mmCIF file of C-alpha atoms and ligand atoms in Angstrom:
data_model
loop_
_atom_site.group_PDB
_atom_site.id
_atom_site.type_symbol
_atom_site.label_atom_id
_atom_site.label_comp_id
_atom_site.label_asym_id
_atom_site.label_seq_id
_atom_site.Cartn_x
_atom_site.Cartn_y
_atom_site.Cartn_z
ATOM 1 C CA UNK A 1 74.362 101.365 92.008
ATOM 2 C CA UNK A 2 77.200 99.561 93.925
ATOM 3 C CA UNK A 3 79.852 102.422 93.865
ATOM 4 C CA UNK A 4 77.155 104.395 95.194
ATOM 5 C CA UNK A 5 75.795 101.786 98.261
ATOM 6 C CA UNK A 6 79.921 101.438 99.069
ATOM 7 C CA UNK A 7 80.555 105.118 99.560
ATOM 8 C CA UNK A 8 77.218 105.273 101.760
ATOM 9 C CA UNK A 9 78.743 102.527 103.859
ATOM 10 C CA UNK A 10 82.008 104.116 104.467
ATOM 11 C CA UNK A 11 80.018 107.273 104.928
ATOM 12 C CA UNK A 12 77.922 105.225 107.832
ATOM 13 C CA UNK A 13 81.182 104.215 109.482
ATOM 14 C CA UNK A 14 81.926 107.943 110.309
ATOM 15 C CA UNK A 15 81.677 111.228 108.756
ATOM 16 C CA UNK A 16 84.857 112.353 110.326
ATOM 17 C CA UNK A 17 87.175 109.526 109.727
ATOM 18 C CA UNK A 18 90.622 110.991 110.996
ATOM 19 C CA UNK A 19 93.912 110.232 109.485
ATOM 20 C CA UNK A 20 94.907 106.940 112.029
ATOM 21 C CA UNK A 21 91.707 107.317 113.861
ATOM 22 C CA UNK A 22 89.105 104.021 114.558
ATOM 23 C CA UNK A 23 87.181 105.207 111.923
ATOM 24 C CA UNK A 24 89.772 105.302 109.335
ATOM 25 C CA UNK A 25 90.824 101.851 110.414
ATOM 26 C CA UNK A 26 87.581 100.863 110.088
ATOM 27 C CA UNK A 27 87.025 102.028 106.510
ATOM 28 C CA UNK A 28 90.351 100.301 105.428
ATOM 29 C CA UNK A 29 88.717 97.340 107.608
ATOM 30 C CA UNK A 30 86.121 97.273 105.081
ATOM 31 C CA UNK A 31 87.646 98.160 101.380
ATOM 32 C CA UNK A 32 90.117 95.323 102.062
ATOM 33 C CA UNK A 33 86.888 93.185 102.445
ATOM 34 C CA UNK A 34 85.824 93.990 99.477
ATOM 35 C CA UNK A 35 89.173 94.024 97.731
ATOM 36 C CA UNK A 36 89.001 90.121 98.906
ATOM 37 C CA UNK A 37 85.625 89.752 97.554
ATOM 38 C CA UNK A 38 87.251 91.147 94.022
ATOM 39 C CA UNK A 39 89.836 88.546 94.235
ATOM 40 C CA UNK A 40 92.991 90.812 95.302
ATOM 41 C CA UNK A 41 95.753 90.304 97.487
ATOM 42 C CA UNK A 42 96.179 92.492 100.632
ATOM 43 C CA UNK A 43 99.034 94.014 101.465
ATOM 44 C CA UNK A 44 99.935 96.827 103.947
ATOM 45 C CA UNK A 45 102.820 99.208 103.366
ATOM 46 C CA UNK A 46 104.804 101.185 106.779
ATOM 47 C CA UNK A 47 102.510 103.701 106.732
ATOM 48 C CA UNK A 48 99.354 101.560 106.787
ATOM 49 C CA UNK A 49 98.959 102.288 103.214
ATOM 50 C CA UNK A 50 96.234 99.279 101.966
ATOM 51 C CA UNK A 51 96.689 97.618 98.721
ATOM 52 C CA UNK A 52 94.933 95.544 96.876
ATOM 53 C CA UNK A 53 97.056 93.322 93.828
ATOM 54 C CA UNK A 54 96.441 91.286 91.451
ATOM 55 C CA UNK A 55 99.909 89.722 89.560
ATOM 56 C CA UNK A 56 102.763 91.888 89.511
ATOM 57 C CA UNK A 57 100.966 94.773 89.764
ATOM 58 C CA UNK A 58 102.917 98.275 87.548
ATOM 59 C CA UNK A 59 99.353 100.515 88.008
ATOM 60 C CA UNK A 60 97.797 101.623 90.770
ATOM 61 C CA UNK A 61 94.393 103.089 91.110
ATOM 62 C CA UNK A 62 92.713 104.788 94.382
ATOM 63 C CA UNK A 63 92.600 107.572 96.247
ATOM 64 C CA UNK A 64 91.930 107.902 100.347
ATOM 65 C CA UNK A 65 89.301 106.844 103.013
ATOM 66 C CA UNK A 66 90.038 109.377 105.450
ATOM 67 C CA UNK A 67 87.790 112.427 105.814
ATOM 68 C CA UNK A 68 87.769 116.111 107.454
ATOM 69 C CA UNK A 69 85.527 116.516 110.340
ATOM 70 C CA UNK A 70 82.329 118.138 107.778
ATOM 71 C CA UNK A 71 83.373 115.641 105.318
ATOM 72 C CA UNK A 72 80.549 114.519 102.938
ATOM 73 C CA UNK A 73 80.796 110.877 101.103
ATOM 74 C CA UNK A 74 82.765 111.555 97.652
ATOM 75 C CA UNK A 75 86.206 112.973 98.607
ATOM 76 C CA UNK A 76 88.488 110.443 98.179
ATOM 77 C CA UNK A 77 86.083 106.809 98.940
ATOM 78 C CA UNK A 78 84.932 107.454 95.387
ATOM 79 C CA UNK A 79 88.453 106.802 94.149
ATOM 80 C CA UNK A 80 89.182 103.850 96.101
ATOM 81 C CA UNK A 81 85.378 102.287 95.315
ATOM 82 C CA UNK A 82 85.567 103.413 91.777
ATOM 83 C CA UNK A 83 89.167 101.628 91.288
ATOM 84 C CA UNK A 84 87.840 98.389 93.114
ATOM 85 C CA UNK A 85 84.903 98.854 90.857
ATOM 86 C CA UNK A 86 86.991 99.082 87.566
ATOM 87 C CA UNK A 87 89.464 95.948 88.535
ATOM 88 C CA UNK A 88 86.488 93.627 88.519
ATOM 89 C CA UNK A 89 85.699 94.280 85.317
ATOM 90 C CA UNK A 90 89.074 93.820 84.264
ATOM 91 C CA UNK A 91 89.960 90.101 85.690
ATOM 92 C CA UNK A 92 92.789 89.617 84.013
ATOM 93 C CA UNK A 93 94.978 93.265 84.041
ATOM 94 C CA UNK A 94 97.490 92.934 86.715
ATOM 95 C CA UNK A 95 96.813 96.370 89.008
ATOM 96 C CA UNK A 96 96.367 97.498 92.386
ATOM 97 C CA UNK A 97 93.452 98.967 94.398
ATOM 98 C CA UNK A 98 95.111 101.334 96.820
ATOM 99 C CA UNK A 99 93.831 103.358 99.474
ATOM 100 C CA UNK A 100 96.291 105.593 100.909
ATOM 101 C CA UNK A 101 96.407 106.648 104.637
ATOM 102 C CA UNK A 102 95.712 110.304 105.894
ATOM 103 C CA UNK A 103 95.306 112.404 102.891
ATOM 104 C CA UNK A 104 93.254 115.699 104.786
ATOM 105 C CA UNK A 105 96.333 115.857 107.031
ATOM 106 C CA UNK A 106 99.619 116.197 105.056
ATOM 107 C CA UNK A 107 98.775 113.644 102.878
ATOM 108 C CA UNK A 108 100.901 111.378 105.333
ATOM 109 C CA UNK A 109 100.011 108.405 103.535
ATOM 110 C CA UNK A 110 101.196 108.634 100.200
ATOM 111 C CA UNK A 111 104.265 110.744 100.892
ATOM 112 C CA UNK A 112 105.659 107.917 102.288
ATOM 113 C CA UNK A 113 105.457 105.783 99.283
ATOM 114 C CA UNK A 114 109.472 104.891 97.765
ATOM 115 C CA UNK A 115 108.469 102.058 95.294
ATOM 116 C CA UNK A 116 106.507 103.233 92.334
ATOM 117 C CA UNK A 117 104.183 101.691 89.935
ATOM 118 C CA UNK A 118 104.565 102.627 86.688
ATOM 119 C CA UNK A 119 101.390 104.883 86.739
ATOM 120 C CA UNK A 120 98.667 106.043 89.146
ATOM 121 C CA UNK A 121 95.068 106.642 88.377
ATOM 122 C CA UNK A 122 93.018 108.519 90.603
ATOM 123 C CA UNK A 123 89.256 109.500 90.345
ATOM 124 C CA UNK A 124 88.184 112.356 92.500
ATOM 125 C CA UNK A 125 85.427 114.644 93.037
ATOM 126 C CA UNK A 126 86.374 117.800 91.671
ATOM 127 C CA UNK A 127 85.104 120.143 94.706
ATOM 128 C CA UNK A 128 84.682 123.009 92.791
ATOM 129 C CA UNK A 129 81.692 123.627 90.424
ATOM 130 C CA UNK A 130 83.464 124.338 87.163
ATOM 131 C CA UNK A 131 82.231 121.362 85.471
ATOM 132 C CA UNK A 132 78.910 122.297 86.618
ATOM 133 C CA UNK A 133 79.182 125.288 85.062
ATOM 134 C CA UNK A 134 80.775 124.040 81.670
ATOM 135 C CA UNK A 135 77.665 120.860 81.611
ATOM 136 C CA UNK A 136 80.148 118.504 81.554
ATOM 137 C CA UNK A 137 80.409 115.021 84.143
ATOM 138 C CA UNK A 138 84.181 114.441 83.842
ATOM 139 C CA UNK A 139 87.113 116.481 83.591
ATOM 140 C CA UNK A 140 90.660 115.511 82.916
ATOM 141 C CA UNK A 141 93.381 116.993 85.456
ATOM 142 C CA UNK A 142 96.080 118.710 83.912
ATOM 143 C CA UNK A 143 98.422 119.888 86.809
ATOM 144 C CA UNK A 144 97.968 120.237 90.667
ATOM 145 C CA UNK A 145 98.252 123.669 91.560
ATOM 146 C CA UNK A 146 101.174 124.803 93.006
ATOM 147 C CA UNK A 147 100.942 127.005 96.322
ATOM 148 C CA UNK A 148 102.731 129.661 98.016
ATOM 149 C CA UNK A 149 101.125 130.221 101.941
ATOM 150 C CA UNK A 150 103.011 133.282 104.042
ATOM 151 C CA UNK A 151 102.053 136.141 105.640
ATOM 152 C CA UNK A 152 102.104 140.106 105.550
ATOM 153 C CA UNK A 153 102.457 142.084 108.828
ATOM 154 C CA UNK A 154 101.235 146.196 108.911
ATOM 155 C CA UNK A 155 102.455 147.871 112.027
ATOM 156 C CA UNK A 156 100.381 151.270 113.187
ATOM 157 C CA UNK A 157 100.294 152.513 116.805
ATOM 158 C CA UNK A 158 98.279 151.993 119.220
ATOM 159 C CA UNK A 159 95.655 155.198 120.560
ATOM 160 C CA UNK A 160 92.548 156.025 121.758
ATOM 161 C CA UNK A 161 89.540 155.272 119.742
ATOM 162 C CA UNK A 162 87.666 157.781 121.116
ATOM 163 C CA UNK A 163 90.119 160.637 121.468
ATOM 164 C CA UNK A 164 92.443 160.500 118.795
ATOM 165 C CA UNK A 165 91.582 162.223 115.547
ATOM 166 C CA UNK A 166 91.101 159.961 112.549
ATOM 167 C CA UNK A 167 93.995 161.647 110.875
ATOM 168 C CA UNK A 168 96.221 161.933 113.966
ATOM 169 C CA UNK A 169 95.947 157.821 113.305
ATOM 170 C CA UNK A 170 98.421 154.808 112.241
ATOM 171 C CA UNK A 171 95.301 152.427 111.822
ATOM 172 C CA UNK A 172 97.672 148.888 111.260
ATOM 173 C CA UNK A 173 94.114 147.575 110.595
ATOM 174 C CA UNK A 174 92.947 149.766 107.449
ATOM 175 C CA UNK A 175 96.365 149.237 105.839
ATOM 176 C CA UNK A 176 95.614 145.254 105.814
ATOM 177 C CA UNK A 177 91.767 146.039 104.649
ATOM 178 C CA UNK A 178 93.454 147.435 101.511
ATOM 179 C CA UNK A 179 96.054 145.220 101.533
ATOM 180 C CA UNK A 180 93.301 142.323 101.635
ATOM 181 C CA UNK A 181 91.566 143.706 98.247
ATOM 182 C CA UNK A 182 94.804 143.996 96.386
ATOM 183 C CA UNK A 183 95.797 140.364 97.261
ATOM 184 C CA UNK A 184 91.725 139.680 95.700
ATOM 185 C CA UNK A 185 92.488 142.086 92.861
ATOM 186 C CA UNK A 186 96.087 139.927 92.124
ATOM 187 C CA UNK A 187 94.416 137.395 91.187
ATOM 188 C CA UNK A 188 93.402 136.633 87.324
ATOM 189 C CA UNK A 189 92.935 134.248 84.781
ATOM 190 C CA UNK A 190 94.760 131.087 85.839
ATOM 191 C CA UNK A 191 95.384 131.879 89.635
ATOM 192 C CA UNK A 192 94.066 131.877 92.746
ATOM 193 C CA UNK A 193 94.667 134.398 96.216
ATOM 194 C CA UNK A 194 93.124 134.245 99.498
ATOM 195 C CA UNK A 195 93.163 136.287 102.704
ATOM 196 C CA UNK A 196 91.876 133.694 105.424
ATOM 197 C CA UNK A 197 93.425 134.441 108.720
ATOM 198 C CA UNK A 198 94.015 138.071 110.394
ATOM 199 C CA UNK A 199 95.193 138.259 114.209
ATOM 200 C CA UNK A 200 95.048 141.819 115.236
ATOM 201 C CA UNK A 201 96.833 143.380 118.230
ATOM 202 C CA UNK A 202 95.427 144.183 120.531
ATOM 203 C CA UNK A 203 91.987 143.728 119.465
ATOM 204 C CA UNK A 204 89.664 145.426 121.376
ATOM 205 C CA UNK A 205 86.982 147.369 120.333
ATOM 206 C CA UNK A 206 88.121 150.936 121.714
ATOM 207 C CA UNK A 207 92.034 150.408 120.361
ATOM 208 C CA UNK A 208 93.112 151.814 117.158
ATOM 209 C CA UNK A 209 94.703 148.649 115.850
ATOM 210 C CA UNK A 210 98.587 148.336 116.535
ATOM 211 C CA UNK A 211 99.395 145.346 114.309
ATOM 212 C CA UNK A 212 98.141 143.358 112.293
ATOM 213 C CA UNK A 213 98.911 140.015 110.460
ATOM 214 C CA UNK A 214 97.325 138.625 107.296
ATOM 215 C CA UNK A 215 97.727 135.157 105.512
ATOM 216 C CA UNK A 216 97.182 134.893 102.487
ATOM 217 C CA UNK A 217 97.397 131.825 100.311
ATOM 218 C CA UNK A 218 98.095 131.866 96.370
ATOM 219 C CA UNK A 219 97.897 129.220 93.703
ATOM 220 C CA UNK A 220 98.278 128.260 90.098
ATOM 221 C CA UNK A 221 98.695 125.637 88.038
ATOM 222 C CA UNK A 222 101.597 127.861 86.067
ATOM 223 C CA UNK A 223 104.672 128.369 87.763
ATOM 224 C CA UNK A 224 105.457 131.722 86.009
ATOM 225 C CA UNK A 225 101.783 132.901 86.949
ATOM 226 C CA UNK A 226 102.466 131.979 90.742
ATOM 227 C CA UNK A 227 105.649 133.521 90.672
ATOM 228 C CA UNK A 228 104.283 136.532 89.043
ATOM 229 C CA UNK A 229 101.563 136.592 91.439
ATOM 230 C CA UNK A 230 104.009 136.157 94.936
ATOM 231 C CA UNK A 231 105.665 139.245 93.715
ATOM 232 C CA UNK A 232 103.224 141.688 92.818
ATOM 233 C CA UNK A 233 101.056 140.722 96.236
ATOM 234 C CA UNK A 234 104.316 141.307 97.969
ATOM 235 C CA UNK A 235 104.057 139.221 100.833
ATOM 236 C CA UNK A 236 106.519 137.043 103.469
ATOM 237 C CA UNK A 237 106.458 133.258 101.964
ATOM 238 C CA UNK A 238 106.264 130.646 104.510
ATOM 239 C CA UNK A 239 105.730 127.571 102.406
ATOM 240 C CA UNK A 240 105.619 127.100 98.696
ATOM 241 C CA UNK A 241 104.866 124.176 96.178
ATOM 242 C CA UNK A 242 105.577 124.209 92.549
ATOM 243 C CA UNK A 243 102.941 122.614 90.349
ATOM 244 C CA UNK A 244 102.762 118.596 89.577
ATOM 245 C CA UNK A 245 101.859 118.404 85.966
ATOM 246 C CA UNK A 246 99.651 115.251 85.251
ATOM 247 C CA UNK A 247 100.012 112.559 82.937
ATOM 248 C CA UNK A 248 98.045 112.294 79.911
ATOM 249 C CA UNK A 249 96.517 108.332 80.788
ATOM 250 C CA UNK A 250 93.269 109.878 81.302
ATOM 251 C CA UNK A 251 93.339 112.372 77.878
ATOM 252 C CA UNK A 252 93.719 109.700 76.207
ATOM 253 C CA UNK A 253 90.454 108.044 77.238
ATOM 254 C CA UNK A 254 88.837 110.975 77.156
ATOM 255 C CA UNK A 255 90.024 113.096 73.977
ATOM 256 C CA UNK A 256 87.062 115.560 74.157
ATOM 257 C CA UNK A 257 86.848 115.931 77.797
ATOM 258 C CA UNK A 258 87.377 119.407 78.963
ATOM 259 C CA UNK A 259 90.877 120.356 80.384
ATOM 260 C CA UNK A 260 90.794 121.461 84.120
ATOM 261 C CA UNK A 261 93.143 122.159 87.003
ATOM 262 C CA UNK A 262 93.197 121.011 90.519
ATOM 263 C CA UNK A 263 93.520 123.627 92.622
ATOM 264 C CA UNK A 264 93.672 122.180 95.667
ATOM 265 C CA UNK A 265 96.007 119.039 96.860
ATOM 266 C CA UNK A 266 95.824 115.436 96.050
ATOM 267 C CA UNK A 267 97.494 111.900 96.544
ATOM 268 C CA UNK A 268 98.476 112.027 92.853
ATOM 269 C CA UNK A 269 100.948 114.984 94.083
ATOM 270 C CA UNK A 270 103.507 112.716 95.811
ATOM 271 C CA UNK A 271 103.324 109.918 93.292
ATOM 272 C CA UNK A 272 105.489 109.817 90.369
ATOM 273 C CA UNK A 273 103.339 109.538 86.856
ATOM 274 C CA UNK A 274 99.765 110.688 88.182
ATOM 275 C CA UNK A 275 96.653 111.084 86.229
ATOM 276 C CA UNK A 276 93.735 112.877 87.790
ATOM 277 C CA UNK A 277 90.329 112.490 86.697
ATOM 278 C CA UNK A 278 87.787 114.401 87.915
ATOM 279 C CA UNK A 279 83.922 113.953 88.529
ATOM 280 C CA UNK A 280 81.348 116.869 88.226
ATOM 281 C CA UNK A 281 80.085 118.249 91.910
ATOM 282 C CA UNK A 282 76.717 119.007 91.791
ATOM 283 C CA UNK A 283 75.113 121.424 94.324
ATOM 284 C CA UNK A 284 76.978 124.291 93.749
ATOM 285 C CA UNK A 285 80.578 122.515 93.824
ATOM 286 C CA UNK A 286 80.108 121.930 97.360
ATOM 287 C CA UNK A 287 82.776 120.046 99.454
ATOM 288 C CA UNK A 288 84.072 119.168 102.714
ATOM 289 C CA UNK A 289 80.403 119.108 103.802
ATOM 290 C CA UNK A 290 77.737 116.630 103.671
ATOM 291 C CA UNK A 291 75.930 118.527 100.735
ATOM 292 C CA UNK A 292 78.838 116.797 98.890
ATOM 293 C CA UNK A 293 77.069 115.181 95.818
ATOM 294 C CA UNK A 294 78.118 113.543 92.701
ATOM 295 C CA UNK A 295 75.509 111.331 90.623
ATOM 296 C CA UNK A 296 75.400 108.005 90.056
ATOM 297 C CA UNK A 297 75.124 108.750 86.122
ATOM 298 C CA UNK A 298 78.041 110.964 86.281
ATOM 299 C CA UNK A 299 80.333 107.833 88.646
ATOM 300 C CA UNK A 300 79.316 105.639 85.946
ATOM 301 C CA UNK A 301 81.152 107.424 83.305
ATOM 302 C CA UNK A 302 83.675 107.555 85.383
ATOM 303 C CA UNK A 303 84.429 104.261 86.360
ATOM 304 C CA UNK A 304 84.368 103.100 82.655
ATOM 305 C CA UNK A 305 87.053 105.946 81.868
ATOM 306 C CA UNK A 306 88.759 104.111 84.987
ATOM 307 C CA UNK A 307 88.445 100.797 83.410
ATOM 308 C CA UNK A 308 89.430 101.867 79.906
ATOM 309 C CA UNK A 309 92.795 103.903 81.233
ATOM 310 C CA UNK A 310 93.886 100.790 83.354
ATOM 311 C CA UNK A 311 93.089 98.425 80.406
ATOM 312 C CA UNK A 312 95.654 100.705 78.133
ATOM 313 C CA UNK A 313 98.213 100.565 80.962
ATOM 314 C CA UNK A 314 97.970 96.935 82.576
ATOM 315 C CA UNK A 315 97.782 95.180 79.318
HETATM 316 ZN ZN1 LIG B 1 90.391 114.109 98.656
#
């Protein structure tokens, strides 16, 4: 299929296509070619931003073209080639294709964006296997996850490893092990916690551990769950992120689709009237790697639940 060939040849261009890099230019090089070929207009916005319009364009559809350095060939080319794919089968609807700049690092791109369409659609790879799981291809987005990211220090004191007695010890380093499974144990139904970073000082292998830091990262798509969650994990927030409830342009395409939440960070975040519609990751949910797989079947659907939410909206 065509979707399919397109993300292969961004895929060929680079499989780490860096916000700003050659690579990324490249890749925006090459969906405003086929933009063209669909009979858009190109425009570029101050961030490099690439649009493609047709009439006075109040819906925009896309996603991004830049990619981690493991990246695989679905995140974010298959919204931009499933929106270009949609907007040729709707000649006459007055959209945009849009493919925003730098999303694996900030997103830069569409944080930038001050004049807003009326509503965006965007069609990602869900990068998690829960649709897997349920048997389903598609899944309408809900909310973006909100996230709290901070930190919890233990301080101990620093002795002998092979001299001290185990309970003549203030181990910094067995207070964060528990503190590690309580931040697991935190998290139920509805949210997410992660321990992902430790530095401990001094680290070395004959040094009761003196301090330690942990990081630990916590989500939900509820703002009372996440706040619920930040206190009883009890740690120093650095950085937080309330939720960004969706619109309901793809529910209403999809009526029976099952409900899910993205619980990691999109495009759709920083635009105003986002609707997220996600495509079933086969092996295992698998992402950020080039085991990264969605099928063609499963694209298909979702480029005519593309077409069918921009015909509602651009008509
Ligand atoms: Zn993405």
């Amino acid at each position: 299929m065509r979707a399919r060939q397109r993300l292969d040849e961004i895929y060929a261009i680079a499989q780490h296509r860096a916000g700003y890099s050659p690579e990324e230019d490249a890749a925006h090089e090459l969906a405003a070619r086929w933009m063209r070929e669909a009979g858009l207009e190109i425009s570029r916005d101050d961030a490099g931003n690439l649009f493609g319009r047709r009439g006075e364009a109040r819906v925009w559809a896309g996603s991004h073209l830049d990619s981690v350095p493991t990246g695989g060939r679905f995140d974010g080319a298959l919204g931009v080639v499933a929106a270009l794919e949609a907007a040729e089968r709707l000649p006459a609807a007055p959209l945009a294709v849009v493919a925003f700049r730098a999303e694996e690092t900030g997103p830069m791109g569409s944080k930038t964006v001050t004049s807003f369409p009326d509503a965006y659609l965007e069609v990602h790879i869900e990068q998690g296997p829960v649709l897997a799981r349920l048997g389903e291809p598609l899944g309408v987005v809900t909310a973006i996850a909100g996230q709290a990211r901070g930190f919890r220090v233990f301080e101990g004191r620093a002795d002998h490893a092979g001299t001290t007695p185990i309970d003549a010890r203030a181990d910094a380093l067995v207070d964060a092990a528990r503190f590690i499974l309580h931040v697991r144990e935190s998290a139920r139904e509805g949210t997410v916690a992660t321990v992902g970073a430790i530095e401990v000082e001094p680290n070395a292998t004959n040094v009761v551990p003196a301090k330690v830091t942990v990081s630990v990262d916590a989500r939900s798509a509820d703002g009372d769950l996440l706040a619920a969650l930040i206190e009883e994990i009890e740690f120093e927030v650095q950085w937080k992120s309330d939720p960004v409830p969706m619109s309901d342009a793809f529910a209403k395409v999809l009526p029976d689709a099952p409900r899910v939440v993205s619980g990691a960070g999109h495009d759709a975040m920083f635009i105003p009237n986002s609707s997220m519609l996600f495509v079933r990751s086969l092996n295992g949910g698998i992402s950020h790697h080039p085991d990264e797989l969605s099928s063609d079947e499963d694209i298909a659907l979702a480029v005519d639940a593309l077409t069918a939410a921009l015909a509602r909206l651009a008509s």
